[in-house]
PDB file of C-alpha atoms in Angstrom:
ATOM      1  CA  MET A   1       0.213  -0.203  -0.075  1.00 94.00           C
ATOM      2  CA  ASN A   2       1.649   3.298  -1.082  1.00 97.00           C
ATOM      3  CA  ILE A   3       0.998   6.046   1.623  1.00 98.00           C
ATOM      4  CA  ILE A   4      -0.128   9.549  -0.835  1.00 98.00           C
ATOM      5  CA  SER A   5      -1.062  11.593   2.707  1.00 98.00           C
ATOM      6  CA  GLN A   6      -1.407  11.097   6.207  1.00 98.00           C
ATOM      7  CA  ASN A   7      -3.920  13.906   7.902  1.00 98.00           C
ATOM      8  CA  THR A   8      -4.972  14.203  11.285  1.00 98.00           C
ATOM      9  CA  ALA A   9      -8.556  15.256  12.166  1.00 98.00           C
ATOM     10  CA  PHE A  10     -10.931  15.464  14.610  1.00 98.00           C
ATOM     11  CA  GLY A  11      -8.483  12.911  16.951  1.00 98.00           C
ATOM     12  CA  GLY A  12      -8.460   9.938  13.788  1.00 98.00           C
ATOM     13  CA  MET A  13      -6.347   9.876  10.764  1.00 98.00           C
ATOM     14  CA  GLN A  14      -7.800  10.587   7.088  1.00 98.00           C
ATOM     15  CA  GLY A  15      -5.211   8.896   5.275  1.00 98.00           C
ATOM     16  CA  VAL A  16      -5.332   9.176   0.641  1.00 98.00           C
ATOM     17  CA  PHE A  17      -3.649   5.752  -0.278  1.00 98.00           C
ATOM     18  CA  SER A  18      -2.627   3.590  -3.596  1.00 98.00           C
ATOM     19  CA  HIS A  19      -2.466  -0.064  -4.167  1.00 98.00           C
ATOM     20  CA  ALA A  20      -2.151  -1.655  -7.545  1.00 98.00           C
ATOM     21  CA  SER A  21      -5.511  -3.718  -8.230  1.00 98.00           C
ATOM     22  CA  GLU A  22      -5.874  -6.431 -10.159  1.00 98.00           C
ATOM     23  CA  ALA A  23      -8.974  -6.565 -10.990  1.00 98.00           C
ATOM     24  CA  CYS A  24      -8.995  -3.238 -12.666  1.00 98.00           C
ATOM     25  CA  HIS A  25      -5.708  -3.324 -13.969  1.00 98.00           C
ATOM     26  CA  CYS A  26      -4.109  -0.626 -13.022  1.00 98.00           C
ATOM     27  CA  GLU A  27      -3.074   1.753  -9.972  1.00 98.00           C
ATOM     28  CA  MET A  28      -6.012   2.148  -7.559  1.00 98.00           C
ATOM     29  CA  THR A  29      -6.396   5.652  -5.644  1.00 98.00           C
ATOM     30  CA  PHE A  30      -9.038   5.156  -2.504  1.00 98.00           C
ATOM     31  CA  ALA A  31      -9.582   7.362   1.208  1.00 98.00           C
ATOM     32  CA  VAL A  32      -9.839   6.279   4.698  1.00 98.00           C
ATOM     33  CA  PHE A  33     -10.266   8.412   7.898  1.00 98.00           C
ATOM     34  CA  VAL A  34      -9.924   6.179  10.839  1.00 98.00           C
ATOM     35  CA  PRO A  35     -11.224   7.044  14.027  1.00 98.00           C
ATOM     36  CA  PRO A  36      -9.993   7.778  17.528  1.00 98.00           C
ATOM     37  CA  GLN A  37     -11.305   4.306  18.493  1.00 98.00           C
ATOM     38  CA  ALA A  38      -9.550   2.481  16.184  1.00 97.00           C
ATOM     39  CA  ILE A  39      -6.518   3.193  18.386  1.00 94.00           C
ATOM     40  CA  LYS A  40      -8.200   0.274  20.983  1.00 95.00           C
ATOM     41  CA  GLN A  41     -10.703  -1.545  19.067  1.00 96.00           C
ATOM     42  CA  PRO A  42     -12.124  -2.382  15.962  1.00 98.00           C
ATOM     43  CA  CYS A  43     -14.414  -0.178  14.460  1.00 98.00           C
ATOM     44  CA  PRO A  44     -17.428  -0.953  12.208  1.00 98.00           C
ATOM     45  CA  VAL A  45     -17.243   0.208   7.957  1.00 98.00           C
ATOM     46  CA  LEU A  46     -19.015   2.890   6.121  1.00 98.00           C
ATOM     47  CA  TRP A  47     -18.353   2.699   2.094  1.00 98.00           C
ATOM     48  CA  TYR A  48     -19.018   5.719   0.492  1.00 99.00           C
ATOM     49  CA  LEU A  49     -19.143   5.610  -3.017  1.00 98.00           C
ATOM     50  CA  SER A  50     -19.038   8.588  -4.714  1.00 98.00           C
ATOM     51  CA  GLY A  51     -21.121  10.114  -8.419  1.00 98.00           C
ATOM     52  CA  LEU A  52     -20.416  10.632 -11.712  1.00 97.00           C
ATOM     53  CA  THR A  53     -16.911  12.536 -12.710  1.00 97.00           C
ATOM     54  CA  CYS A  54     -15.295  11.997  -9.001  1.00 98.00           C
ATOM     55  CA  THR A  55     -12.996  10.614  -7.584  1.00 97.00           C
ATOM     56  CA  HIS A  56     -12.267   9.792  -3.716  1.00 98.00           C
ATOM     57  CA  ALA A  57     -11.212  13.596  -3.189  1.00 97.00           C
ATOM     58  CA  ASN A  58     -14.784  14.586  -3.704  1.00 97.00           C
ATOM     59  CA  VAL A  59     -16.261  13.695  -0.225  1.00 98.00           C
ATOM     60  CA  MET A  60     -13.266  13.842   1.204  1.00 97.00           C
ATOM     61  CA  GLU A  61     -12.867  17.441   0.626  1.00 97.00           C
ATOM     62  CA  LYS A  62     -16.567  18.671   0.428  1.00 98.00           C
ATOM     63  CA  GLY A  63     -18.849  15.841   2.465  1.00 98.00           C
ATOM     64  CA  GLU A  64     -17.997  16.989   5.953  1.00 98.00           C
ATOM     65  CA  TYR A  65     -18.023  13.372   7.742  1.00 98.00           C
ATOM     66  CA  ARG A  66     -14.858  13.384  10.076  1.00 98.00           C
ATOM     67  CA  ARG A  67     -16.436  15.218  13.108  1.00 98.00           C
ATOM     68  CA  MET A  68     -19.620  12.688  13.074  1.00 98.00           C
ATOM     69  CA  ALA A  69     -17.699   9.721  12.180  1.00 98.00           C
ATOM     70  CA  ALA A  70     -14.851  10.237  14.825  1.00 98.00           C
ATOM     71  CA  GLU A  71     -17.942  11.031  17.542  1.00 98.00           C
ATOM     72  CA  LEU A  72     -19.927   7.784  16.498  1.00 98.00           C
ATOM     73  CA  GLY A  73     -16.511   5.627  15.851  1.00 98.00           C
ATOM     74  CA  LEU A  74     -17.121   4.659  11.964  1.00 98.00           C
ATOM     75  CA  ILE A  75     -14.466   4.006   9.633  1.00 98.00           C
ATOM     76  CA  ILE A  76     -14.995   5.249   6.387  1.00 98.00           C
ATOM     77  CA  VAL A  77     -13.597   4.341   3.064  1.00 98.00           C
ATOM     78  CA  CYS A  78     -13.986   6.229   0.203  1.00 98.00           C
ATOM     79  CA  PRO A  79     -13.234   4.320  -3.558  1.00 98.00           C
ATOM     80  CA  ASP A  80     -12.435   6.006  -6.629  1.00 98.00           C
ATOM     81  CA  THR A  81     -15.181   5.759  -9.269  1.00 98.00           C
ATOM     82  CA  SER A  82     -13.044   3.784 -12.173  1.00 98.00           C
ATOM     83  CA  PRO A  83      -9.696   2.897 -13.338  1.00 98.00           C
ATOM     84  CA  ARG A  84      -7.100   5.384 -13.900  1.00 97.00           C
ATOM     85  CA  GLY A  85      -4.153   5.889 -16.663  1.00 96.00           C
ATOM     86  CA  ASN A  86      -3.200   6.395 -19.601  1.00 95.00           C
ATOM     87  CA  ASP A  87      -3.687   2.908 -20.707  1.00 95.00           C
ATOM     88  CA  VAL A  88      -7.687   3.326 -19.474  1.00 97.00           C
ATOM     89  CA  PRO A  89      -9.860   3.080 -21.918  1.00 97.00           C
ATOM     90  CA  ASP A  90     -12.049   6.262 -21.909  1.00 97.00           C
ATOM     91  CA  GLU A  91     -14.199   8.667 -23.973  1.00 96.00           C
ATOM     92  CA  LEU A  92     -12.812  11.758 -23.706  1.00 93.00           C
ATOM     93  CA  THR A  93     -15.706  13.892 -24.556  1.00 95.00           C
ATOM     94  CA  ASN A  94     -17.960  12.085 -23.080  1.00 97.00           C
ATOM     95  CA  TRP A  95     -18.402  12.758 -19.425  1.00 96.00           C
ATOM     96  CA  GLN A  96     -21.248   9.786 -18.778  1.00 96.00           C
ATOM     97  CA  MET A  97     -18.809   7.201 -20.021  1.00 97.00           C
ATOM     98  CA  GLY A  98     -15.415   5.662 -18.875  1.00 97.00           C
ATOM     99  CA  LYS A  99     -12.388   7.681 -16.546  1.00 98.00           C
ATOM    100  CA  GLY A 100     -15.031   8.400 -13.249  1.00 98.00           C
ATOM    101  CA  ALA A 101     -17.751   6.477 -14.955  1.00 98.00           C
ATOM    102  CA  GLY A 102     -17.626   3.228 -13.854  1.00 98.00           C
ATOM    103  CA  PHE A 103     -21.225   2.846 -12.252  1.00 98.00           C
ATOM    104  CA  TYR A 104     -19.758  -0.269 -10.184  1.00 98.00           C
ATOM    105  CA  LEU A 105     -20.740  -2.790 -12.576  1.00 98.00           C
ATOM    106  CA  ASP A 106     -18.678  -5.514 -13.997  1.00 98.00           C
ATOM    107  CA  ALA A 107     -18.238  -4.210 -17.775  1.00 98.00           C
ATOM    108  CA  ALA A 108     -18.517  -7.471 -20.690  1.00 98.00           C
ATOM    109  CA  GLU A 109     -17.857  -5.903 -22.984  1.00 98.00           C
ATOM    110  CA  LYS A 110     -14.796  -4.391 -25.159  1.00 97.00           C
ATOM    111  CA  PRO A 111     -12.491  -2.227 -24.530  1.00 98.00           C
ATOM    112  CA  TRP A 112     -13.650  -1.594 -21.395  1.00 98.00           C
ATOM    113  CA  ALA A 113     -14.006  -5.315 -19.732  1.00 98.00           C
ATOM    114  CA  GLU A 114     -10.094  -5.415 -18.784  1.00 98.00           C
ATOM    115  CA  ASN A 115     -10.273  -2.857 -16.872  1.00 98.00           C
ATOM    116  CA  TYR A 116     -13.631  -2.070 -15.919  1.00 98.00           C
ATOM    117  CA  GLN A 117     -14.302  -4.538 -13.057  1.00 98.00           C
ATOM    118  CA  MET A 118     -15.316  -1.731 -10.142  1.00 98.00           C
ATOM    119  CA  TYR A 119     -18.206  -3.999  -8.893  1.00 98.00           C
ATOM    120  CA  THR A 120     -15.399  -6.929  -7.806  1.00 98.00           C
ATOM    121  CA  TYR A 121     -13.397  -4.655  -7.303  1.00 98.00           C
ATOM    122  CA  ILE A 122     -15.896  -2.393  -4.839  1.00 98.00           C
ATOM    123  CA  THR A 123     -16.980  -5.811  -3.833  1.00 98.00           C
ATOM    124  CA  GLU A 124     -14.007  -7.833  -3.692  1.00 98.00           C
ATOM    125  CA  GLU A 125     -10.524  -6.693  -4.021  1.00 98.00           C
ATOM    126  CA  LEU A 126     -10.828  -3.232  -1.975  1.00 98.00           C
ATOM    127  CA  PRO A 127     -12.536  -5.324   1.255  1.00 98.00           C
ATOM    128  CA  ALA A 128     -10.022  -7.649   1.477  1.00 98.00           C
ATOM    129  CA  PHE A 129      -7.209  -5.016   0.977  1.00 98.00           C
ATOM    130  CA  VAL A 130      -8.047  -2.269   3.461  1.00 98.00           C
ATOM    131  CA  SER A 131      -9.257  -5.089   6.077  1.00 97.00           C
ATOM    132  CA  GLN A 132      -4.817  -6.068   6.158  1.00 96.00           C
ATOM    133  CA  HIS A 133      -4.300  -2.719   6.773  1.00 97.00           C
ATOM    134  CA  PHE A 134      -6.511  -0.981   9.353  1.00 97.00           C
ATOM    135  CA  ARG A 135      -8.956  -1.940  11.976  1.00 97.00           C
ATOM    136  CA  MET A 136     -12.021  -2.589  10.925  1.00 98.00           C
ATOM    137  CA  ASP A 137     -14.825  -4.630  12.173  1.00 98.00           C
ATOM    138  CA  MET A 138     -15.436  -7.083   8.469  1.00 98.00           C
ATOM    139  CA  SER A 139     -18.925  -8.071  10.686  1.00 98.00           C
ATOM    140  CA  ARG A 140     -20.645  -4.331  10.810  1.00 98.00           C
ATOM    141  CA  GLN A 141     -20.390  -2.719   7.146  1.00 98.00           C
ATOM    142  CA  GLY A 142     -23.227  -0.454   6.022  1.00 98.00           C
ATOM    143  CA  ILE A 143     -22.907   1.368   2.450  1.00 99.00           C
ATOM    144  CA  PHE A 144     -24.118   4.556   1.004  1.00 98.00           C
ATOM    145  CA  GLY A 145     -22.892   6.880  -2.699  1.00 98.00           C
ATOM    146  CA  HIS A 146     -24.289   9.796  -3.710  1.00 98.00           C
ATOM    147  CA  SER A 147     -26.305   9.435  -7.333  1.00 98.00           C
ATOM    148  CA  MET A 148     -23.994   7.060  -9.728  1.00 98.00           C
ATOM    149  CA  GLY A 149     -22.918   5.805  -5.773  1.00 98.00           C
ATOM    150  CA  GLY A 150     -26.484   6.043  -4.519  1.00 98.00           C
ATOM    151  CA  HIS A 151     -26.947   3.121  -7.260  1.00 98.00           C
ATOM    152  CA  GLY A 152     -23.762   1.287  -6.938  1.00 98.00           C
ATOM    153  CA  ALA A 153     -24.599   1.223  -3.195  1.00 98.00           C
ATOM    154  CA  MET A 154     -28.265   0.258  -3.388  1.00 98.00           C
ATOM    155  CA  THR A 155     -27.294  -2.312  -6.206  1.00 98.00           C
ATOM    156  CA  ILE A 156     -24.341  -3.804  -3.759  1.00 98.00           C
ATOM    157  CA  ALA A 157     -26.203  -3.977  -0.388  1.00 98.00           C
ATOM    158  CA  LEU A 158     -29.407  -5.821  -2.431  1.00 98.00           C
ATOM    159  CA  LYS A 159     -26.983  -8.740  -3.867  1.00 98.00           C
ATOM    160  CA  ASN A 160     -24.944  -8.943  -0.238  1.00 98.00           C
ATOM    161  CA  PRO A 161     -27.678  -8.538   1.554  1.00 98.00           C
ATOM    162  CA  GLU A 162     -25.608 -10.686   4.130  1.00 97.00           C
ATOM    163  CA  ARG A 163     -22.197  -8.392   4.607  1.00 97.00           C
ATOM    164  CA  PHE A 164     -23.942  -5.203   4.881  1.00 98.00           C
ATOM    165  CA  LYS A 165     -26.437  -4.373   7.870  1.00 98.00           C
ATOM    166  CA  SER A 166     -27.586  -0.985   6.423  1.00 98.00           C
ATOM    167  CA  CYS A 167     -27.468   1.224   3.222  1.00 98.00           C
ATOM    168  CA  SER A 168     -28.466   4.504   1.818  1.00 98.00           C
ATOM    169  CA  ALA A 169     -28.190   6.646  -0.496  1.00 98.00           C
ATOM    170  CA  PHE A 170     -28.137  10.728  -1.671  1.00 98.00           C
ATOM    171  CA  ALA A 171     -30.130  11.469  -5.109  1.00 98.00           C
ATOM    172  CA  PRO A 172     -29.006   7.838  -6.467  1.00 98.00           C
ATOM    173  CA  ILE A 173     -30.533   7.032 -10.082  1.00 98.00           C
ATOM    174  CA  VAL A 174     -32.733   3.939  -9.006  1.00 98.00           C
ATOM    175  CA  GLN A 175     -33.237   2.595 -12.291  1.00 98.00           C
ATOM    176  CA  PRO A 176     -30.063   3.371 -14.311  1.00 98.00           C
ATOM    177  CA  SER A 177     -31.487   0.727 -17.264  1.00 97.00           C
ATOM    178  CA  THR A 178     -33.854   3.236 -18.231  1.00 97.00           C
ATOM    179  CA  ALA A 179     -31.971   6.817 -17.217  1.00 96.00           C
ATOM    180  CA  ASP A 180     -30.384   9.102 -19.783  1.00 93.00           C
ATOM    181  CA  TRP A 181     -27.562   9.727 -18.279  1.00 89.00           C
ATOM    182  CA  SER A 182     -26.782   6.029 -17.352  1.00 97.00           C
ATOM    183  CA  ALA A 183     -28.379   3.512 -20.054  1.00 97.00           C
ATOM    184  CA  PRO A 184     -25.975   4.718 -23.071  1.00 97.00           C
ATOM    185  CA  ALA A 185     -23.017   3.667 -20.897  1.00 97.00           C
ATOM    186  CA  PHE A 186     -24.914   0.265 -19.922  1.00 98.00           C
ATOM    187  CA  GLU A 187     -25.178  -0.472 -23.212  1.00 98.00           C
ATOM    188  CA  LYS A 188     -21.263  -0.271 -23.891  1.00 98.00           C
ATOM    189  CA  TYR A 189     -19.890  -1.837 -20.836  1.00 98.00           C
ATOM    190  CA  LEU A 190     -22.826  -5.061 -20.973  1.00 98.00           C
ATOM    191  CA  GLY A 191     -23.854  -5.326 -24.099  1.00 98.00           C
ATOM    192  CA  ALA A 192     -26.961  -5.041 -26.003  1.00 97.00           C
ATOM    193  CA  ASP A 193     -28.747  -7.808 -24.244  1.00 96.00           C
ATOM    194  CA  LYS A 194     -30.872  -5.896 -21.946  1.00 96.00           C
ATOM    195  CA  ALA A 195     -31.583  -8.944 -19.502  1.00 97.00           C
ATOM    196  CA  ALA A 196     -27.621  -8.380 -18.567  1.00 97.00           C
ATOM    197  CA  TRP A 197     -28.112  -4.543 -17.193  1.00 98.00           C
ATOM    198  CA  ARG A 198     -31.251  -6.159 -14.071  1.00 98.00           C
ATOM    199  CA  LYS A 199     -28.140  -6.857 -12.038  1.00 97.00           C
ATOM    200  CA  TYR A 200     -26.945  -3.727 -11.717  1.00 98.00           C
ATOM    201  CA  ASP A 201     -30.345  -2.027 -11.818  1.00 98.00           C
ATOM    202  CA  ALA A 202     -32.284  -1.465  -8.069  1.00 98.00           C
ATOM    203  CA  CYS A 203     -35.646  -1.423  -9.518  1.00 98.00           C
ATOM    204  CA  ALA A 204     -34.587  -4.336 -11.133  1.00 98.00           C
ATOM    205  CA  LEU A 205     -33.301  -6.386  -8.575  1.00 98.00           C
ATOM    206  CA  VAL A 206     -36.337  -5.940  -6.087  1.00 98.00           C
ATOM    207  CA  GLU A 207     -38.331  -7.058  -9.545  1.00 98.00           C
ATOM    208  CA  ASP A 208     -36.314 -10.738  -9.613  1.00 98.00           C
ATOM    209  CA  GLY A 209     -36.315 -11.301  -5.904  1.00 98.00           C
ATOM    210  CA  ALA A 210     -32.967  -9.361  -4.381  1.00 98.00           C
ATOM    211  CA  ARG A 211     -34.220  -7.779  -1.038  1.00 98.00           C
ATOM    212  CA  PHE A 212     -32.562  -5.950   1.830  1.00 98.00           C
ATOM    213  CA  PRO A 213     -33.986  -4.681   5.632  1.00 98.00           C
ATOM    214  CA  GLU A 214     -34.386  -0.974   4.961  1.00 98.00           C
ATOM    215  CA  PHE A 215     -32.853   2.094   2.580  1.00 98.00           C
ATOM    216  CA  LEU A 216     -32.474   5.691   3.490  1.00 98.00           C
ATOM    217  CA  ILE A 217     -32.899   7.738   0.994  1.00 98.00           C
ATOM    218  CA  ASP A 218     -32.550  11.442   0.757  1.00 98.00           C
ATOM    219  CA  GLN A 219     -33.724  13.826  -2.319  1.00 98.00           C
ATOM    220  CA  GLY A 220     -33.375  17.123  -3.195  1.00 98.00           C
ATOM    221  CA  LYS A 221     -36.762  18.719  -4.873  1.00 98.00           C
ATOM    222  CA  ALA A 222     -34.766  21.710  -7.259  1.00 98.00           C
ATOM    223  CA  ASP A 223     -32.103  18.490  -8.467  1.00 98.00           C
ATOM    224  CA  GLY A 224     -31.418  19.367 -12.094  1.00 97.00           C
ATOM    225  CA  PHE A 225     -31.713  15.671 -13.072  1.00 97.00           C
ATOM    226  CA  LEU A 226     -34.596  14.641 -10.719  1.00 98.00           C
ATOM    227  CA  GLU A 227     -37.084  14.333 -13.472  1.00 97.00           C
ATOM    228  CA  THR A 228     -34.816  12.366 -16.516  1.00 95.00           C
ATOM    229  CA  GLY A 229     -31.642  10.598 -14.219  1.00 96.00           C
ATOM    230  CA  LEU A 230     -32.860  10.161 -10.503  1.00 98.00           C
ATOM    231  CA  ARG A 231     -36.391   9.498 -10.270  1.00 98.00           C
ATOM    232  CA  PRO A 232     -36.367   8.080  -6.316  1.00 98.00           C
ATOM    233  CA  TRP A 233     -40.727   7.362  -6.743  1.00 98.00           C
ATOM    234  CA  LEU A 234     -39.573   4.305  -8.731  1.00 98.00           C
ATOM    235  CA  PHE A 235     -37.836   2.281  -6.651  1.00 98.00           C
ATOM    236  CA  GLU A 236     -41.174   3.576  -3.886  1.00 98.00           C
ATOM    237  CA  GLU A 237     -43.134   1.667  -6.055  1.00 98.00           C
ATOM    238  CA  ALA A 238     -40.685  -0.848  -6.952  1.00 98.00           C
ATOM    239  CA  ILE A 239     -40.670  -2.232  -3.241  1.00 98.00           C
ATOM    240  CA  LYS A 240     -43.931  -1.986  -2.608  1.00 98.00           C
ATOM    241  CA  GLY A 241     -45.692  -5.717  -1.065  1.00 97.00           C
ATOM    242  CA  THR A 242     -41.951  -7.053  -0.536  1.00 98.00           C
ATOM    243  CA  GLY A 243     -40.928  -6.042   3.231  1.00 97.00           C
ATOM    244  CA  ILE A 244     -38.492  -3.693   2.059  1.00 98.00           C
ATOM    245  CA  GLY A 245     -38.805  -0.662   4.367  1.00 98.00           C
ATOM    246  CA  LEU A 246     -37.873   2.782   2.624  1.00 98.00           C
ATOM    247  CA  THR A 247     -37.655   6.435   4.374  1.00 98.00           C
ATOM    248  CA  LEU A 248     -37.642   8.883   1.343  1.00 98.00           C
ATOM    249  CA  ARG A 249     -37.363  12.160   2.243  1.00 98.00           C
ATOM    250  CA  MET A 250     -37.981  14.880  -0.408  1.00 98.00           C
ATOM    251  CA  HIS A 251     -35.929  18.151   0.306  1.00 98.00           C
ATOM    252  CA  GLU A 252     -36.921  21.736  -1.113  1.00 98.00           C
ATOM    253  CA  ARG A 253     -34.212  24.274  -2.391  1.00 98.00           C
ATOM    254  CA  TYR A 254     -31.804  21.206  -2.242  1.00 98.00           C
ATOM    255  CA  ASP A 255     -29.741  20.901  -5.836  1.00 98.00           C
ATOM    256  CA  HIS A 256     -27.580  17.518  -6.506  1.00 98.00           C
ATOM    257  CA  SER A 257     -24.261  19.632  -5.024  1.00 98.00           C
ATOM    258  CA  TYR A 258     -22.051  18.982  -1.979  1.00 98.00           C
ATOM    259  CA  TYR A 259     -23.907  21.551  -0.725  1.00 98.00           C
ATOM    260  CA  PHE A 260     -26.907  18.896  -0.453  1.00 98.00           C
ATOM    261  CA  ILE A 261     -24.569  15.830   0.650  1.00 98.00           C
ATOM    262  CA  SER A 262     -22.586  17.623   3.440  1.00 98.00           C
ATOM    263  CA  SER A 263     -26.182  18.929   4.825  1.00 98.00           C
ATOM    264  CA  PHE A 264     -27.803  15.515   5.740  1.00 98.00           C
ATOM    265  CA  MET A 265     -24.551  13.459   5.959  1.00 98.00           C
ATOM    266  CA  ASP A 266     -24.735  13.815   9.885  1.00 98.00           C
ATOM    267  CA  ASP A 267     -27.680  12.124   9.056  1.00 98.00           C
ATOM    268  CA  HIS A 268     -26.725   9.371   7.065  1.00 98.00           C
ATOM    269  CA  LEU A 269     -23.730   8.715  10.004  1.00 98.00           C
ATOM    270  CA  LYS A 270     -26.134   8.110  12.460  1.00 98.00           C
ATOM    271  CA  TRP A 271     -28.535   6.050  10.598  1.00 98.00           C
ATOM    272  CA  HIS A 272     -25.551   3.983   9.947  1.00 98.00           C
ATOM    273  CA  ALA A 273     -24.430   3.852  13.435  1.00 98.00           C
ATOM    274  CA  GLU A 274     -27.388   2.924  15.035  1.00 98.00           C
ATOM    275  CA  ARG A 275     -27.702  -0.343  12.615  1.00 98.00           C
ATOM    276  CA  LEU A 276     -23.683  -1.268  12.546  1.00 98.00           C
ATOM    277  CA  ALA A 277     -23.771  -1.087  16.354  1.00 93.00           C
TER     278      ALA A 277
END
């Protein structure tokens, strides 16, 4: 593990690290906040998945999670959103595809399949790697994210209910197979057969029998992507009669930015901490 930076914050440590990823065939960067409680005992782990165009740094610099994470004793892991490097395929003029737009899936189509294995990276490789280096209680894991990362968090939780005890999202893409900013990427990554898309679509996963106890979703009503990309009401409809719990909070005047995310970050951390206790 390469140490890029380490800083003390709220009695804990905010670090940025990199390692050679076997899944993505490139050097991958991630951030970890370790609360002061981890000096004495393993702490629960909360995974934060970022949205389109982001890296590990966006939430680290603007998410305002450290004070509450230190108070609650939560380790926060912030992976990158895609593979990186000069040899990694990309669409330079398309922010919804390629670098910064991994959609937390395992690509099956060329040229993307060689590097874009983000589902495997997030669910298998990175947890195995970071648990060797930090005092983590891997029996207590939660996951959350924003936008594309909210999509990733929800689909990963639905597919791994035995691993994650909590899941929440800020403005998630709940049905990416039909959303205008994700469907084209799904076709390029996964191929034209939409049956393959369903395992990376929260609404479709529920329709196909996947279950998770409950979700917390916060959504801004002034979000410019609400009507065509996010559409949380589709997930609300999909879970009817399934027993899946949902707290969906719609907020007047809030948009898609980190001003919105940071406003409700404390709520999400407390919500996760109750379920990871």
